CSV table of C-alpha atoms in Angstrom, one decimal:
chain,number,residue,atom,x,y,z
A,1,MET,CA,-48.2,104.3,63.6
A,2,ILE,CA,-46.9,107.5,64.2
A,3,ALA,CA,-42.9,108.1,63.9
A,4,VAL,CA,-41.3,109.5,67.3
A,5,THR,CA,-39.3,111.9,64.6
A,6,GLU,CA,-43.2,113.3,63.6
A,7,ILE,CA,-43.9,114.2,67.3
A,8,GLU,CA,-42.4,117.3,68.5
A,9,GLN,CA,-41.6,118.1,72.2
A,10,ARG,CA,-42.9,121.6,73.6
A,11,SER,CA,-42.0,120.6,77.3
A,12,GLU,CA,-41.4,118.2,79.4
A,13,VAL,CA,-45.2,116.8,79.3
A,14,VAL,CA,-46.1,118.4,76.3
A,15,TRP,CA,-45.8,117.1,72.6
A,16,GLU,CA,-47.3,118.1,69.4
A,17,ILE,CA,-47.6,116.7,65.6
A,18,PRO,CA,-47.9,119.9,63.6
A,19,ARG,CA,-50.2,121.0,61.0
A,20,SER,CA,-47.7,119.8,58.4
A,21,HIS,CA,-47.6,116.4,59.5
A,22,ARG,CA,-50.8,116.3,57.2
A,23,SER,CA,-52.2,118.6,54.5
A,24,ASP,CA,-55.7,118.1,55.8
A,25,MET,CA,-55.2,119.1,59.4
A,26,ARG,CA,-56.5,122.6,60.3
A,27,VAL,CA,-54.3,122.8,63.6
A,28,PRO,CA,-51.8,120.5,65.3
A,29,ALA,CA,-52.4,117.7,67.7
A,30,ARG,CA,-51.3,118.4,71.4
A,31,VAL,CA,-50.8,115.5,73.7
A,32,PHE,CA,-50.2,115.9,77.5
A,33,ALA,CA,-47.6,112.8,78.6
A,34,SER,CA,-44.4,112.1,79.6
A,35,HIS,CA,-41.9,110.6,77.4
A,36,LYS,CA,-42.8,106.8,78.6
A,37,GLN,CA,-46.3,107.5,77.9
A,38,ILE,CA,-45.9,108.4,74.4
A,39,GLU,CA,-44.1,105.4,73.9
A,40,GLU,CA,-47.2,103.3,74.9
A,41,ILE,CA,-49.5,106.1,73.6
A,42,ARG,CA,-48.1,105.1,70.2
A,43,ARG,CA,-48.8,101.6,70.3
A,44,ASP,CA,-52.4,102.1,69.7
A,45,ARG,CA,-54.2,104.1,67.2
A,46,SER,CA,-54.7,107.2,69.3
A,47,LEU,CA,-52.5,109.6,67.8
A,48,GLU,CA,-53.6,108.6,64.1
A,49,GLN,CA,-57.2,109.6,65.3
A,50,LEU,CA,-56.0,112.9,67.1
A,51,VAL,CA,-54.8,113.7,63.8
A,52,ASN,CA,-58.0,113.3,62.1
A,53,VAL,CA,-59.8,115.0,64.8
A,54,ALA,CA,-57.4,117.9,63.7
A,55,THR,CA,-59.0,118.2,60.4
A,56,LEU,CA,-62.5,119.0,61.3
A,57,PRO,CA,-64.1,121.9,60.2
A,58,GLY,CA,-64.0,125.1,63.0
A,59,ILE,CA,-61.7,123.4,65.0
A,60,LEU,CA,-59.5,126.0,67.2
A,61,THR,CA,-56.0,125.9,68.7
A,62,ALA,CA,-55.3,122.3,68.9
A,63,ALA,CA,-56.9,118.7,68.7
A,64,MET,CA,-55.5,117.5,72.6
A,65,VAL,CA,-55.7,114.1,74.5
A,66,MET,CA,-54.5,113.9,78.1
A,67,PRO,CA,-52.3,111.3,79.5
A,68,ASP,CA,-54.8,108.8,79.9
A,69,VAL,CA,-55.5,108.7,76.3
A,70,HIS,CA,-56.6,105.2,74.5
A,71,GLU,CA,-58.4,104.2,71.3
A,72,GLY,CA,-61.9,105.2,70.3
A,73,TYR,CA,-64.6,105.5,68.3
A,74,GLY,CA,-63.9,108.1,66.0
A,75,PHE,CA,-62.4,110.5,68.4
A,76,PRO,CA,-59.6,109.1,70.8
A,77,ILE,CA,-60.8,108.5,75.0
A,78,GLY,CA,-59.3,111.0,76.4
A,79,GLY,CA,-59.7,113.9,73.8
A,80,VAL,CA,-60.6,117.5,74.0
A,81,ALA,CA,-61.7,119.8,70.8
A,82,ALA,CA,-63.3,123.2,70.3
A,83,MET,CA,-65.2,124.3,67.9
A,84,GLU,CA,-66.2,128.0,66.8
A,85,TRP,CA,-69.5,128.6,67.5
A,86,PRO,CA,-72.5,128.6,65.9
A,87,ASP,CA,-70.8,127.4,62.6
A,88,GLY,CA,-68.1,124.8,63.6
A,89,VAL,CA,-69.2,120.9,64.1
A,90,ILE,CA,-70.8,119.0,66.5
A,91,SER,CA,-69.7,115.4,66.4
A,92,PRO,CA,-71.2,112.6,68.5
A,93,GLY,CA,-68.2,110.8,68.5
A,94,GLY,CA,-66.5,113.5,70.3
A,95,ILE,CA,-68.7,112.9,73.2
A,96,GLY,CA,-69.0,108.9,73.0
A,97,TYR,CA,-72.2,106.7,73.5
A,98,ASP,CA,-72.5,106.9,77.3
A,99,ILE,CA,-73.1,110.8,76.9
A,100,ASN,CA,-72.3,112.3,80.4
A,101,CYS,CA,-70.8,109.2,81.9
A,102,GLY,CA,-69.1,111.0,85.0
A,103,VAL,CA,-68.0,110.3,88.9
A,104,ARG,CA,-69.4,111.9,91.9
A,105,LEU,CA,-67.7,112.3,95.2
A,106,LEU,CA,-69.8,111.7,98.5
A,107,LYS,CA,-68.0,112.9,101.6
A,108,SER,CA,-69.0,111.1,105.2
A,109,SER,CA,-68.2,112.3,108.3
A,110,LEU,CA,-66.7,108.9,109.3
A,111,THR,CA,-62.8,107.9,109.3
A,112,TYR,CA,-61.6,104.4,108.4
A,113,GLN,CA,-61.2,103.4,111.8
A,114,GLU,CA,-65.0,103.9,112.3
A,115,VAL,CA,-66.1,101.6,109.5
A,116,GLN,CA,-63.8,99.1,108.7
A,117,PHE,CA,-65.8,96.3,111.1
A,118,LYS,CA,-69.0,97.0,109.0
A,119,LEU,CA,-67.2,97.3,105.2
A,120,GLU,CA,-68.8,93.6,104.3
A,121,GLN,CA,-72.0,94.7,105.5
A,122,LEU,CA,-71.9,98.2,103.8
A,123,ALA,CA,-70.7,96.5,100.5
A,124,HIS,CA,-73.5,94.1,101.1
A,125,GLU,CA,-76.2,96.6,101.2
A,126,LEU,CA,-74.9,98.5,98.5
A,127,SER,CA,-74.9,95.8,96.0
A,128,ARG,CA,-78.5,95.5,97.0
A,129,VAL,CA,-79.6,98.8,96.8
A,130,VAL,CA,-77.3,99.8,93.5
A,131,PRO,CA,-79.0,97.8,90.8
A,132,SER,CA,-76.2,96.6,88.2
A,133,GLY,CA,-75.6,94.7,85.2
A,134,MET,CA,-76.0,95.4,81.5
A,135,GLY,CA,-79.5,96.1,81.0
A,136,ARG,CA,-80.7,96.0,84.0
A,137,GLY,CA,-83.7,98.1,85.4
A,138,GLY,CA,-84.1,99.9,89.1
A,139,ARG,CA,-86.9,100.4,91.5
A,140,HIS,CA,-87.9,103.7,89.8
A,141,LYS,CA,-90.2,103.3,87.4
A,142,LEU,CA,-90.9,106.3,85.2
A,143,THR,CA,-94.2,107.3,83.4
A,144,ASP,CA,-93.4,109.0,80.1
A,145,ARG,CA,-94.1,112.6,81.7
A,146,GLU,CA,-91.7,111.8,84.5
A,147,LEU,CA,-88.8,110.5,82.1
A,148,GLY,CA,-89.5,113.8,80.1
A,149,GLU,CA,-89.4,115.8,83.0
A,150,VAL,CA,-86.2,113.8,84.2
A,151,MET,CA,-84.4,115.0,80.9
A,152,GLN,CA,-85.7,118.8,80.8
A,153,ASP,CA,-85.3,119.4,84.1
A,154,GLY,CA,-82.5,117.4,85.2
A,155,LEU,CA,-81.7,118.1,89.2
A,156,GLU,CA,-84.6,120.4,89.8
A,157,TRP,CA,-86.7,117.2,89.3
A,158,ALA,CA,-85.1,115.2,91.8
A,159,VAL,CA,-85.2,118.1,94.4
A,160,ARG,CA,-88.9,118.2,93.7
A,161,LYS,CA,-89.5,114.8,94.2
A,162,GLY,CA,-87.5,114.5,97.1
A,163,TYR,CA,-84.6,112.6,96.1
A,164,ALA,CA,-82.0,115.4,96.8
A,165,PHE,CA,-81.3,117.9,99.1
A,166,PRO,CA,-81.7,121.3,98.1
A,167,GLU,CA,-78.3,122.1,98.6
A,168,ASP,CA,-77.0,119.2,96.1
A,169,PRO,CA,-77.4,121.2,92.9
A,170,GLN,CA,-74.7,123.5,94.2
A,171,HIS,CA,-72.2,120.6,94.2
A,172,ILE,CA,-72.6,119.2,90.5
A,173,GLU,CA,-71.3,120.8,87.3
A,174,SER,CA,-73.7,123.2,85.5
A,175,TYR,CA,-75.9,122.5,88.7
A,176,GLY,CA,-76.9,119.0,87.1
A,177,LYS,CA,-79.2,121.1,84.3
A,178,LEU,CA,-78.1,121.9,80.9
A,179,SER,CA,-81.1,124.2,79.8
A,180,ASP,CA,-80.7,123.7,76.2
A,181,ALA,CA,-82.3,120.1,76.5
A,182,GLU,CA,-85.1,118.9,74.4
A,183,PRO,CA,-86.9,115.6,75.0
A,184,ALA,CA,-89.0,115.6,71.8
A,185,LYS,CA,-85.4,114.9,70.1
A,186,VAL,CA,-84.6,111.6,72.0
A,187,SER,CA,-86.1,109.1,70.0
A,188,ALA,CA,-88.6,106.7,71.3
A,189,ARG,CA,-86.2,103.6,71.2
A,190,ALA,CA,-83.8,105.6,73.7
A,191,LYS,CA,-86.9,106.7,75.6
A,192,GLU,CA,-88.0,103.0,75.9
A,193,ARG,CA,-84.2,102.2,77.0
A,194,GLY,CA,-83.7,104.6,79.6
A,195,ARG,CA,-86.9,104.6,81.2
A,196,PRO,CA,-86.5,101.4,83.9
A,197,GLN,CA,-82.5,102.8,84.5
A,198,LEU,CA,-82.9,105.5,86.3
A,199,GLY,CA,-80.5,104.6,89.5
A,200,THR,CA,-78.8,101.8,88.1
A,201,MET,CA,-75.3,101.3,87.7
A,202,GLY,CA,-75.0,99.1,84.5
A,203,SER,CA,-71.8,96.7,83.8
A,204,GLY,CA,-68.1,97.7,82.3
A,205,ASN,CA,-65.8,99.9,83.9
A,206,HIS,CA,-69.2,101.2,86.4
A,207,PHE,CA,-68.7,101.0,89.9
A,208,VAL,CA,-69.5,102.0,93.6
A,209,GLU,CA,-66.6,102.7,95.6
A,210,LEU,CA,-65.7,103.0,99.3
A,211,ASP,CA,-62.4,105.1,99.5
A,212,ARG,CA,-60.0,106.5,102.4
A,213,VAL,CA,-58.2,109.5,102.0
A,214,ASP,CA,-55.1,108.4,102.0
A,215,ALA,CA,-53.0,111.3,101.6
A,216,LEU,CA,-53.3,115.1,101.0
A,217,GLY,CA,-51.1,116.5,98.3
A,218,ASP,CA,-52.4,120.6,99.2
A,219,GLU,CA,-53.7,120.7,102.8
A,220,GLU,CA,-55.6,124.3,102.4
A,221,LEU,CA,-57.5,123.1,99.1
A,222,ALA,CA,-58.3,119.9,101.0
A,223,LYS,CA,-59.4,122.1,104.0
A,224,ALA,CA,-61.6,123.9,101.5
A,225,PHE,CA,-62.8,120.8,100.1
A,226,GLY,CA,-63.8,119.4,103.2
A,227,LEU,CA,-61.2,116.4,102.9
A,228,THR,CA,-59.1,115.0,105.8
A,229,PRO,CA,-56.4,112.3,106.7
A,230,ASP,CA,-58.1,108.4,106.9
A,231,GLN,CA,-62.2,110.1,106.0
A,232,ILE,CA,-64.6,107.7,104.2
A,233,VAL,CA,-65.6,109.0,100.7
A,234,VAL,CA,-67.7,107.3,98.2
A,235,LEU,CA,-67.0,107.2,94.6
A,236,ILE,CA,-70.1,107.1,92.2
A,237,HIS,CA,-68.8,106.0,88.1
A,238,CYS,CA,-72.0,105.6,85.8
A,239,GLY,CA,-73.4,107.7,82.9
A,240,SER,CA,-76.6,107.8,80.8
A,241,ARG,CA,-77.3,103.9,80.4
A,242,GLY,CA,-79.4,102.6,77.7
A,243,LEU,CA,-80.7,106.0,76.8
A,244,GLY,CA,-77.4,107.9,75.9
A,245,HIS,CA,-76.0,104.8,74.0
A,246,GLN,CA,-79.4,105.5,71.8
A,247,VAL,CA,-79.2,108.8,71.3
A,248,ALA,CA,-75.5,108.6,70.3
A,249,THR,CA,-76.3,105.9,68.0
A,250,ASP,CA,-79.4,107.5,66.4
A,251,TYR,CA,-77.6,110.8,65.6
A,252,ILE,CA,-74.3,109.2,64.4
A,253,ARG,CA,-76.4,107.4,62.0
A,254,THR,CA,-78.2,110.7,61.2
A,255,MET,CA,-74.8,112.5,60.5
A,256,MET,CA,-73.4,110.2,58.3
A,257,SER,CA,-76.4,110.6,56.0
A,258,ALA,CA,-76.3,114.7,56.5
A,259,MET,CA,-72.3,115.2,55.8
A,260,PRO,CA,-72.8,115.4,52.2
A,261,ARG,CA,-75.5,118.1,52.2
A,262,TYR,CA,-72.9,120.4,54.2
A,263,GLY,CA,-69.9,119.3,52.1
A,264,VAL,CA,-68.1,117.9,54.8
A,265,ASN,CA,-65.5,115.3,54.0
A,266,VAL,CA,-63.9,113.3,57.4
A,267,PRO,CA,-61.0,110.9,56.8
A,268,ASP,CA,-62.8,108.4,59.2
A,269,ARG,CA,-66.6,107.9,58.8
A,270,GLU,CA,-66.7,107.5,62.6
A,271,LEU,CA,-66.1,110.9,63.0
A,272,ALA,CA,-69.5,111.8,61.8
A,273,CYS,CA,-70.2,115.2,62.2
A,274,ALA,CA,-72.6,118.3,60.9
A,275,PRO,CA,-72.4,122.3,61.7
A,276,PHE,CA,-73.6,123.1,65.1
A,277,SER,CA,-75.9,125.5,63.7
A,278,SER,CA,-77.3,122.7,61.3
A,279,PRO,CA,-80.9,121.4,62.3
A,280,GLU,CA,-79.1,117.9,62.6
A,281,GLY,CA,-76.4,119.8,64.7
A,282,THR,CA,-79.1,121.4,66.8
A,283,ASP,CA,-81.2,118.3,67.4
A,284,TYR,CA,-78.1,116.3,68.3
A,285,PHE,CA,-77.0,118.7,70.9
A,286,GLN,CA,-80.5,119.3,72.4
A,287,ALA,CA,-80.9,115.5,72.5
A,288,MET,CA,-77.4,115.2,74.2
A,289,ALA,CA,-78.3,117.7,77.0
A,290,ALA,CA,-81.4,115.8,77.5
A,291,ALA,CA,-79.5,112.7,77.9
A,292,ALA,CA,-76.9,114.6,80.3
A,293,ASN,CA,-79.6,115.7,82.6
A,294,PHE,CA,-80.8,112.0,82.8
A,295,ALA,CA,-77.4,111.3,83.8
A,296,TRP,CA,-77.0,113.7,86.4
A,297,VAL,CA,-80.4,112.4,87.6
A,298,ASN,CA,-79.2,109.0,87.7
A,299,ARG,CA,-76.1,109.6,89.7
A,300,GLN,CA,-78.6,111.2,91.8
A,301,MET,CA,-80.8,108.6,92.6
A,302,ILE,CA,-78.0,106.1,93.2
A,303,THR,CA,-76.9,108.9,95.8
A,304,TRP,CA,-80.1,108.5,97.6
A,305,GLN,CA,-80.1,104.6,97.6
A,306,ILE,CA,-76.5,105.2,98.7
A,307,ARG,CA,-77.6,107.3,101.7
A,308,GLN,CA,-80.2,105.3,102.6
A,309,ALA,CA,-77.7,102.0,103.1
A,310,TRP,CA,-75.5,104.7,104.9
A,311,ASN,CA,-78.3,105.3,107.3
A,312,GLN,CA,-79.5,101.6,107.5
A,313,VAL,CA,-75.9,100.2,108.1
A,314,LEU,CA,-74.3,102.9,110.2
A,315,GLY,CA,-76.9,104.8,111.7
A,316,GLU,CA,-76.0,108.1,109.9
A,317,SER,CA,-78.3,110.5,108.9
A,318,PRO,CA,-78.5,110.6,105.2
A,319,GLU,CA,-77.6,114.7,105.6
A,320,ARG,CA,-74.1,113.3,106.5
A,321,LEU,CA,-73.5,112.4,103.2
A,322,THR,CA,-72.5,115.4,101.4
A,323,ILE,CA,-72.0,115.7,97.7
A,324,LEU,CA,-68.1,117.2,97.4
A,325,TYR,CA,-69.0,117.2,93.2
A,326,ASP,CA,-70.1,115.7,90.4
A,327,VAL,CA,-68.0,116.1,87.0
A,328,ALA,CA,-69.2,115.1,83.4
A,329,HIS,CA,-66.2,113.2,81.2
A,330,ASN,CA,-68.2,112.7,78.0
A,331,ILE,CA,-70.0,115.7,77.1
A,332,ALA,CA,-70.2,118.8,74.7
A,333,LYS,CA,-70.5,122.6,76.5
A,334,ILE,CA,-71.0,125.8,75.2
A,335,GLU,CA,-68.4,127.6,76.8
A,336,ASP,CA,-66.3,130.8,76.5
A,337,HIS,CA,-62.8,131.0,75.9
A,338,GLU,CA,-59.6,133.1,75.2
A,339,VAL,CA,-58.4,132.3,71.7
A,340,ASN,CA,-55.9,134.7,70.3
A,341,GLY,CA,-56.5,137.3,73.1
A,342,ARG,CA,-60.2,137.2,72.5
A,343,THR,CA,-62.7,135.9,73.9
A,344,LYS,CA,-64.8,133.4,71.9
A,345,LYS,CA,-67.8,131.3,72.2
A,346,LEU,CA,-67.3,127.5,71.7
A,347,ILE,CA,-68.5,123.8,71.4
A,348,VAL,CA,-66.4,122.2,73.8
A,349,HIS,CA,-66.2,118.4,72.8
A,350,ARG,CA,-64.9,116.2,75.7
A,351,LYS,CA,-64.5,112.7,75.5
A,352,GLY,CA,-62.7,110.8,78.6
A,353,ALA,CA,-62.1,114.4,79.6
A,354,THR,CA,-63.1,116.4,82.9
A,355,ARG,CA,-63.7,120.1,82.9
A,356,ALA,CA,-61.1,121.9,85.4
A,357,PHE,CA,-62.3,125.2,85.5
A,358,ALA,CA,-60.0,127.9,87.5
A,359,PRO,CA,-60.3,129.7,90.3
A,360,GLY,CA,-62.8,132.7,90.1
A,361,ASP,CA,-65.0,131.0,87.4
A,362,PRO,CA,-68.8,132.7,87.3
A,363,GLU,CA,-70.2,129.2,87.4
A,364,LEU,CA,-68.4,127.6,90.6
A,365,ILE,CA,-70.4,128.0,94.0
A,366,GLY,CA,-68.6,130.8,96.8
A,367,ALA,CA,-66.5,128.0,98.3
A,368,TYR,CA,-65.3,126.5,94.7
A,369,ARG,CA,-65.0,130.1,93.3
A,370,ALA,CA,-61.4,130.9,95.7
A,371,THR,CA,-60.1,127.0,94.9
A,372,GLY,CA,-60.8,126.0,91.3
A,373,GLN,CA,-63.5,123.5,90.5
A,374,PRO,CA,-62.7,120.0,92.2
A,375,VAL,CA,-61.7,117.5,89.3
A,376,ILE,CA,-62.6,114.0,90.6
A,377,ILE,CA,-60.2,111.5,88.7
A,378,PRO,CA,-61.0,107.6,89.5
A,379,GLY,CA,-58.3,105.1,89.2
A,380,SER,CA,-58.6,101.1,89.3
A,381,MET,CA,-60.2,99.5,91.9
A,382,GLY,CA,-56.9,98.4,93.1
A,383,THR,CA,-54.8,101.4,93.2
A,384,ALA,CA,-55.7,104.5,93.7
A,385,SER,CA,-58.2,107.6,93.0
A,386,TYR,CA,-57.5,111.5,93.0
A,387,VAL,CA,-59.4,114.7,93.9
A,388,LEU,CA,-57.5,117.6,91.9
A,389,ALA,CA,-58.5,121.2,91.4
A,390,GLY,CA,-58.6,123.2,88.2
A,391,THR,CA,-56.2,126.1,87.5
A,392,GLN,CA,-55.4,129.4,85.2
A,393,ALA,CA,-53.2,127.2,83.2
A,394,ALA,CA,-56.2,124.6,82.3
A,395,MET,CA,-58.0,127.7,80.9
A,396,ARG,CA,-55.2,128.9,78.7
A,397,GLU,CA,-53.7,125.2,77.6
A,398,SER,CA,-56.7,123.0,77.6
A,399,PHE,CA,-60.1,125.1,77.3
A,400,GLY,CA,-60.3,124.3,81.0
A,401,SER,CA,-59.9,120.4,80.9
A,402,SER,CA,-58.0,117.3,82.7
A,403,CYS,CA,-57.8,114.0,82.4
A,404,HIS,CA,-60.4,111.4,83.4
A,405,GLY,CA,-59.0,108.4,84.9
A,406,ALA,CA,-56.0,106.1,84.6
A,407,GLY,CA,-57.3,104.9,80.9
A,408,ARG,CA,-57.0,101.3,79.5
A,409,ARG,CA,-54.0,100.1,78.4
A,410,MET,CA,-55.3,96.8,77.5
A,411,SER,CA,-58.7,94.9,76.0
A,412,ARG,CA,-60.9,93.4,78.2
A,413,THR,CA,-60.6,90.5,76.4
A,414,ALA,CA,-56.9,90.2,77.1
A,415,ALA,CA,-57.4,91.1,81.1
A,416,LYS,CA,-59.9,87.8,81.3
A,417,LYS,CA,-57.3,85.8,79.5
A,418,ARG,CA,-54.5,86.9,82.3
A,419,VAL,CA,-57.0,86.3,85.2
A,420,HIS,CA,-59.7,84.7,86.4
A,421,GLY,CA,-62.1,86.7,88.4
A,422,ARG,CA,-62.1,84.9,91.3
A,423,ALA,CA,-58.5,84.6,91.7
A,424,LEU,CA,-58.7,88.7,91.2
A,425,ARG,CA,-61.6,88.8,93.8
A,426,GLU,CA,-59.4,87.0,96.3
A,427,GLU,CA,-56.0,89.0,95.4
A,428,LEU,CA,-57.9,92.3,96.3
A,429,GLN,CA,-59.7,91.0,99.2
A,430,ASP,CA,-55.7,90.1,100.6
A,431,LYS,CA,-54.9,93.7,100.5
A,432,GLY,CA,-58.2,94.3,102.4
A,433,ILE,CA,-60.6,95.9,99.9
A,434,VAL,CA,-63.9,94.1,100.0
A,435,VAL,CA,-65.1,93.4,96.6
A,436,ARG,CA,-69.1,92.6,95.4
A,437,ALA,CA,-69.4,92.0,91.8
A,438,GLY,CA,-72.5,90.8,89.7
A,439,SER,CA,-70.1,88.4,87.6
A,440,LEU,CA,-66.5,87.2,87.7
A,441,SER,CA,-66.2,87.9,84.2
A,442,GLY,CA,-67.0,91.5,84.3
A,443,LEU,CA,-64.8,91.8,87.2
A,444,ALA,CA,-61.5,90.2,85.6
A,445,GLU,CA,-62.0,92.8,82.6
A,446,GLU,CA,-61.4,95.2,84.8
A,447,ALA,CA,-58.2,94.3,86.6
A,448,PRO,CA,-55.9,96.8,87.6
A,449,PHE,CA,-53.1,95.7,85.3
A,450,ALA,CA,-55.4,96.4,82.6
A,451,TYR,CA,-55.3,99.9,83.2
A,452,LYS,CA,-52.6,102.6,82.9
A,453,ASP,CA,-50.7,104.0,86.1
A,454,VAL,CA,-53.1,106.5,87.4
A,455,HIS,CA,-50.5,108.3,89.6
A,456,SER,CA,-48.2,109.2,86.3
A,457,VAL,CA,-51.2,110.1,85.0
A,458,VAL,CA,-52.2,113.1,87.3
A,459,GLU,CA,-48.3,113.9,87.8
A,460,VAL,CA,-48.1,114.7,84.6
A,461,VAL,CA,-51.6,116.9,84.6
A,462,GLU,CA,-50.3,118.6,87.4
A,463,ALA,CA,-46.5,119.4,85.4
A,464,ALA,CA,-48.2,120.7,82.4
A,465,GLY,CA,-50.1,123.1,85.2
A,466,ILE,CA,-54.0,122.1,84.2
A,467,ALA,CA,-54.6,120.6,87.3
A,468,LYS,CA,-53.8,120.5,91.2
A,469,ILE,CA,-53.4,117.1,93.4
A,470,VAL,CA,-55.7,117.9,96.2
A,471,ALA,CA,-56.0,114.2,97.6
A,472,ARG,CA,-55.4,110.6,96.8
A,473,LEU,CA,-57.7,108.0,98.0
A,474,VAL,CA,-57.3,104.3,98.1
A,475,PRO,CA,-60.3,101.8,97.9
A,476,VAL,CA,-61.4,99.7,100.7
A,477,ALA,CA,-64.4,98.3,99.2
A,478,VAL,CA,-65.9,98.1,95.7
A,479,VAL,CA,-69.2,97.2,94.3
A,480,LYS,CA,-69.4,96.7,90.3
A,481,GLY,CA,-71.5,95.2,87.8
């Protein structure tokens, strides 16, 4: 455990472990957190993992974690690390096993009062049309050619096939397509696992949730985002399913073998990496991009299914359920950022961290170019979620990054020991939250007390200036695997 005396406080909510802490560190390790959160973060291996990340070849400025940080595979979850392009390293552990796990927020034209008596029916229909559960397949059976097109073209495929409206990609990070995708770099096993799973939620902390806009943090930004008090919105959280998991598994093994060829030594084998410009680094990035495109289409297929259920239960046209934004929080991107007064091309790893680009960024569509990028932060199913907006400070301080959620504070096993799924379901229903879960055991794993306080997490990122609170959402119905 890293001692408190080894962590230097830079501001009210910014802390650093200096390079002098360990001889192999190339940059400091920076933590966005309150004093109380630092004490909690020290209880697991998050900070030790962050220090290890600070040793990677090509890393610039600092290895960083957000206030929702917790221990992960190699990299801590909640981590941000930017490597110099093209010869800095890329590490699958810095993206995670669920490539492009992310969240999407859909806006409805209805208020809570207009849907409250149909929540049970709506939750039932959503649980029926959105398949969930570990390994579960969906209704969309892809041929080999179609799967390749999904991985290559991302949202363009969904628009061509009629599963997306032409304007949908404009409200998705990177427009729902990474152009570096190369399906040939994805193994046959990964394709086999992913082929039947398009349009499925999976298990664990993935969900579809109906939320009510509970409070506005910035009324002007909320208006620009199309959010109003008591409005019903839909939050989707899932990723690339078995396909992305297998891509990570395949390339972690590849990079473990490749590191000696490039003279790369890491303090933890779980940080396996290779220079981005190497064949192994390039192959992984192209496979990761293909898995990311698959994930964006996966969330799009779920959106299409939700739109059909919306029409079936509420009689609302599918066009009335629009996308506010879709963000990835497990991904590596090639981006331009200013480092020491110079604009440089970087390989930005975000693992359990969300892109939070500032107003004026050329990738953002006109409406958001004036406001900054919408940042969607899911909390636990019994508390709240948030919509934030990116800021100029984020571009300076965190490579345009913010937190990604509440962050776990308790293992799934520990959560199940504290509460039974049936009791938790009754507790949530007593709070007015309709629950549909494929498994009571899985429900218990995601109990609200297993997560950190999402309110304090977003308060820290706002205090640090790297995101601005736009709206708070509270759950009214939850569908989980």
